Coordinates of C-alpha atoms in Angstrom, one line a residue:
X23 CA -25.0 136.1 91.1
X24 CA -24.0 137.8 88.1
X25 CA -24.9 141.5 87.4
X26 CA -24.5 143.4 84.1
X27 CA -24.1 147.0 84.5
X28 CA -24.5 149.2 81.2
X29 CA -23.1 152.6 80.7
X30 CA -25.0 155.7 79.8
X31 CA -27.3 154.8 76.9
X32 CA -27.5 157.5 74.3
X33 CA -30.1 157.9 71.8
X34 CA -31.6 155.3 69.2
X35 CA -28.2 154.0 68.5
X36 CA -27.5 153.1 72.3
X37 CA -31.1 151.6 72.5
X38 CA -30.4 149.5 69.5
X39 CA -27.2 148.3 71.0
X40 CA -29.0 147.0 74.1
X41 CA -31.4 144.8 71.7
X42 CA -28.2 143.5 69.9
X43 CA -26.2 142.5 73.0
X44 CA -28.0 142.3 76.2
X45 CA -29.8 138.9 75.7
X46 CA -26.7 137.5 74.0
X47 CA -24.6 138.3 77.3
X48 CA -27.5 136.9 79.3
X49 CA -27.1 133.6 77.4
X50 CA -23.4 133.6 77.2
X51 CA -22.4 134.9 80.7
X52 CA -25.4 133.7 82.7
X53 CA -26.6 137.3 83.8
X54 CA -29.1 137.3 86.6
X55 CA -29.8 141.1 86.7
X56 CA -29.3 143.9 84.4
X57 CA -28.7 147.5 85.6
X58 CA -28.9 150.2 82.9
X59 CA -28.1 154.2 83.2
X60 CA -31.0 155.5 80.9
X61 CA -30.6 159.4 81.5
X62 CA -29.3 160.0 78.0
X63 CA -31.6 157.4 76.2
X64 CA -34.0 160.1 74.7
X65 CA -31.8 161.8 72.1
X66 CA -29.2 162.5 74.7
X67 CA -31.3 164.0 77.5
X68 CA -33.8 162.2 79.8
X69 CA -35.9 159.3 79.3
X70 CA -39.4 159.1 77.7
X71 CA -42.1 156.3 78.2
X72 CA -41.4 155.0 74.7
X73 CA -37.4 154.8 75.6
X74 CA -38.2 153.0 78.7
X75 CA -40.5 150.5 77.1
X76 CA -37.9 149.7 74.5
X77 CA -35.2 149.1 76.9
X78 CA -37.2 147.0 79.1
X79 CA -38.0 144.8 76.2
X80 CA -34.3 144.7 75.3
X81 CA -33.7 143.1 78.8
X82 CA -33.1 145.9 81.3
X83 CA -34.3 145.3 84.8
X84 CA -33.8 148.5 86.5
X85 CA -32.6 152.2 85.4
X86 CA -30.5 154.6 87.1
X87 CA -30.4 158.2 86.2
X88 CA -28.3 161.3 86.6
X89 CA -28.0 165.1 85.9
X90 CA -30.4 164.9 83.0
X91 CA -33.1 162.8 84.9
X92 CA -35.7 165.5 84.4
X93 CA -34.7 166.1 80.6
X94 CA -38.1 164.3 79.7
X95 CA -40.9 165.2 82.1
X96 CA -42.9 162.0 81.6
X97 CA -40.1 160.1 83.3
X98 CA -41.9 161.2 86.6
X99 CA -45.1 159.1 85.6
X100 CA -42.8 156.2 84.5
X101 CA -41.2 156.2 88.0
X102 CA -44.5 156.5 89.7
X103 CA -46.0 153.8 87.7
X104 CA -43.0 151.5 87.2
X105 CA -41.0 151.4 90.4
X106 CA -37.8 150.4 88.5
X107 CA -36.4 153.9 87.6
X108 CA -34.5 155.6 90.3
X109 CA -32.8 159.0 90.4
X110 CA -30.0 160.4 92.5
X111 CA -30.5 159.8 96.1
X112 CA -28.7 162.9 97.2
X113 CA -30.7 165.7 95.1
X114 CA -31.7 168.7 97.0
X115 CA -35.3 169.5 97.8
X116 CA -38.3 167.4 97.6
X117 CA -38.0 166.0 94.1
X118 CA -40.2 163.2 92.6
X119 CA -39.0 159.7 92.8
X120 CA -36.7 157.5 94.9
X121 CA -32.9 157.3 95.1
X122 CA -32.9 153.4 95.7
X123 CA -34.9 150.1 95.1
X124 CA -34.8 146.6 96.2
X125 CA -35.6 144.0 93.5
X126 CA -35.6 140.3 93.0
X127 CA -32.8 138.9 90.4
X128 CA -33.5 135.8 88.3
X129 CA -31.8 133.4 90.7
X130 CA -34.4 134.6 93.4
X131 CA -32.0 136.7 95.5
X132 CA -32.7 140.2 96.5
X133 CA -30.6 143.1 95.1
X134 CA -30.6 146.7 96.3
X135 CA -29.7 149.3 93.8
X136 CA -28.6 153.0 94.7
X137 CA -28.0 156.0 92.6
X138 CA -25.9 158.9 93.5
X139 CA -24.7 162.1 92.0
X140 CA -21.4 163.9 92.4
X141 CA -20.9 167.3 93.8
X142 CA -18.1 168.5 91.7
X143 CA -19.1 170.2 88.3
X144 CA -22.6 168.8 88.7
X145 CA -26.0 170.0 89.9
X146 CA -26.3 171.5 93.4
X147 CA -26.9 168.4 95.6
X148 CA -26.5 167.1 99.1
X149 CA -23.4 165.1 100.1
X150 CA -23.4 161.5 98.5
X151 CA -21.3 160.2 101.2
X152 CA -23.7 161.1 103.9
X153 CA -26.8 160.1 101.9
X154 CA -25.4 156.5 100.9
X155 CA -24.3 155.5 104.4
X156 CA -27.9 155.9 105.7
X157 CA -29.4 154.1 102.6
X158 CA -27.1 151.0 103.0
X159 CA -28.0 150.7 106.5
X160 CA -31.6 150.2 105.5
X161 CA -31.1 148.0 102.5
X162 CA -28.7 145.8 104.5
X163 CA -31.5 144.7 106.8
X164 CA -33.0 142.9 103.6
X165 CA -29.9 142.0 101.6
X166 CA -26.1 142.3 101.6
X167 CA -26.1 142.5 97.6
X168 CA -25.9 146.3 96.9
X169 CA -25.1 148.1 93.8
X170 CA -24.0 151.7 93.6
X171 CA -24.2 154.0 90.4
X172 CA -22.1 157.0 91.1
X173 CA -22.9 159.6 88.5
X174 CA -20.2 161.9 88.8
X175 CA -17.8 164.1 86.6
X176 CA -14.4 163.7 88.3
X177 CA -12.3 160.7 88.7
X178 CA -11.2 161.6 92.2
X179 CA -14.6 161.8 93.7
X180 CA -15.7 158.6 92.2
X181 CA -12.5 156.8 93.4
X182 CA -12.9 158.4 96.8
X183 CA -16.5 156.8 96.9
X184 CA -15.3 153.6 96.0
X185 CA -12.8 153.3 98.8
X186 CA -15.3 154.9 101.2
X187 CA -17.9 152.0 100.3
X188 CA -15.2 149.1 100.2
X189 CA -16.7 146.3 102.3
X190 CA -20.0 148.1 102.5
X191 CA -21.5 147.1 99.1
X192 CA -21.0 144.7 96.4
X193 CA -20.0 147.2 93.8
X194 CA -19.4 150.7 92.9
X195 CA -19.5 151.8 89.2
X196 CA -19.3 155.2 87.7
X197 CA -21.3 156.8 85.1
X198 CA -21.5 160.2 83.3
X199 CA -18.2 160.8 81.6
X200 CA -19.1 158.4 78.6
X201 CA -15.4 157.1 78.3
X202 CA -14.9 153.6 79.7
X203 CA -12.1 153.4 82.1
X204 CA -9.5 150.5 82.4
X205 CA -9.3 150.2 86.3
X206 CA -12.0 147.5 86.9
X207 CA -11.0 145.8 90.2
X208 CA -12.0 144.3 93.3
X209 CA -11.0 146.5 96.4
X210 CA -9.5 145.0 99.6
X211 CA -12.8 144.8 101.4
X212 CA -14.6 143.0 98.5
X213 CA -16.2 145.7 96.6
X214 CA -16.1 145.7 92.9
X215 CA -15.1 149.1 91.4
X216 CA -14.7 150.9 88.1
X217 CA -14.4 154.5 87.6
X218 CA -16.6 154.7 84.6
X219 CA -18.6 152.1 82.7
X220 CA -18.4 154.0 79.5
X221 CA -21.1 155.1 76.9
X222 CA -23.5 152.5 74.9
X223 CA -24.4 154.7 71.9
X224 CA -22.7 156.0 68.7
X225 CA -19.0 155.1 68.6
X226 CA -17.9 157.8 65.9
X227 CA -18.7 160.6 68.1
X228 CA -17.6 162.9 70.8
X229 CA -19.4 161.5 74.2
X230 CA -22.3 160.7 71.6
X231 CA -22.6 164.0 69.9
X232 CA -21.7 164.9 66.3
X233 CA -18.1 165.3 66.3
X234 CA -17.8 168.0 63.8
X235 CA -19.9 170.2 65.8
X236 CA -18.0 169.7 69.0
X237 CA -14.6 170.1 67.3
X238 CA -15.9 173.5 65.8
X239 CA -17.1 174.6 69.2
X240 CA -13.4 174.0 70.4
X241 CA -11.9 175.7 67.6
X242 CA -14.0 178.7 67.1
X243 CA -15.3 179.1 70.6
X244 CA -18.7 179.8 69.2
X245 CA -22.0 178.5 70.5
X246 CA -23.5 175.8 68.3
X247 CA -26.5 173.4 69.0
X248 CA -25.4 169.8 69.7
X249 CA -26.5 167.1 67.7
X250 CA -26.7 163.3 68.3
X251 CA -24.4 161.3 66.3
X252 CA -25.6 158.7 64.0
X253 CA -24.1 155.4 62.6
X254 CA -22.6 152.5 64.3
X255 CA -22.7 151.8 67.8
X256 CA -20.6 150.7 70.9
X257 CA -21.8 148.6 74.0
X258 CA -20.1 149.4 77.4
X259 CA -20.5 147.9 80.6
X260 CA -19.2 145.5 83.3
X261 CA -20.0 142.2 84.7
X262 CA -19.8 141.9 88.5
X263 CA -20.0 138.3 89.9
X264 CA -21.3 138.5 93.7
X265 CA -21.3 135.8 96.3
X266 CA -25.1 135.4 97.2
X267 CA -24.5 134.8 100.9
X268 CA -22.2 137.8 101.9
X269 CA -22.6 140.1 98.9
X270 CA -18.9 140.5 98.1
X271 CA -17.6 140.7 94.6
X272 CA -15.5 137.8 93.5
X273 CA -15.0 138.6 89.7
X274 CA -15.3 141.7 87.5
X275 CA -15.3 141.7 83.6
X276 CA -15.2 144.8 81.6
X277 CA -17.4 144.8 78.3
X278 CA -16.5 146.8 75.4
X279 CA -18.3 146.0 72.0
X280 CA -17.8 147.9 68.8
X281 CA -19.9 147.4 65.6
X282 CA -17.8 146.7 62.5

C-alpha cells in the first residue's frame, strides 16, 4: 500500500495546490490512500464545510486536525456527518469528534489513522503517549496498518513519539511547524518517520502568513493582525509504502513541489 500524507494545508493557495498535484501523484506513484492535515485550510484557522468539500474533490480521503481544530465551528457538523475528519485523540474534556478512524484504501485494505497533539507549547491536553497506546491496541484487532499524525511544536517530542511507536505502527509523521524536515527514514522496528511534513500553501510567506507583517512584528514588537499570504504555492508531504500483511514501512519518499 502507498499512502500520501500531506502537510498543513493553508488557505486557498494550499487547497489549489491539492487540486494541482494530488491526482497527478496518485497516477504517477500509484497512491492507495491520501491523508491531509486540514486544520489551517480555512484562511489559516480551522476547516469549513466548503473547504472540506473542495479538498475531498481534490482527492483527500481523511483529514487530521490540530490546535486550530475549532477555528471554524461548522467543523463539528462535518465530523458528525462525514466520519472522515478526526481531531487530536488526547484533547482534554468531553470534546466533539473522534481521535481515530479506520477506513478502506483503494487496494481494499483497512487502514487506521490516529491524530495526536503535543503537550509542549500547545493546548492543555492529556498525555499523547498514554492515549495512543490504548488506541493502537483497539485498531490492531482490525488492521496492522496504522498511521499517526502527531501535531506538535518541538522536534524532541515528535522524535520521542516516533521511537516510542517504532514497531507498533506503520508511520509517524509530524505536523504543525509548517517547515518540512529532511529526516524521513524507516526506524529499526519498521515504522516510517518524518519530524514534519511541511506546509502546503503560499511559498513566499512565513508559515503561510504575509512575511512583511511577521517581519515587522519581530522588529517593532508591536501587535499586528496576521494576514494570509497570496501568490504561488508549495506542496509538501511524504509517501509511505507499507507492507499490506504486517503493516511495516518498506519505503519513504519526501515530496516537495514549488510553483515556478
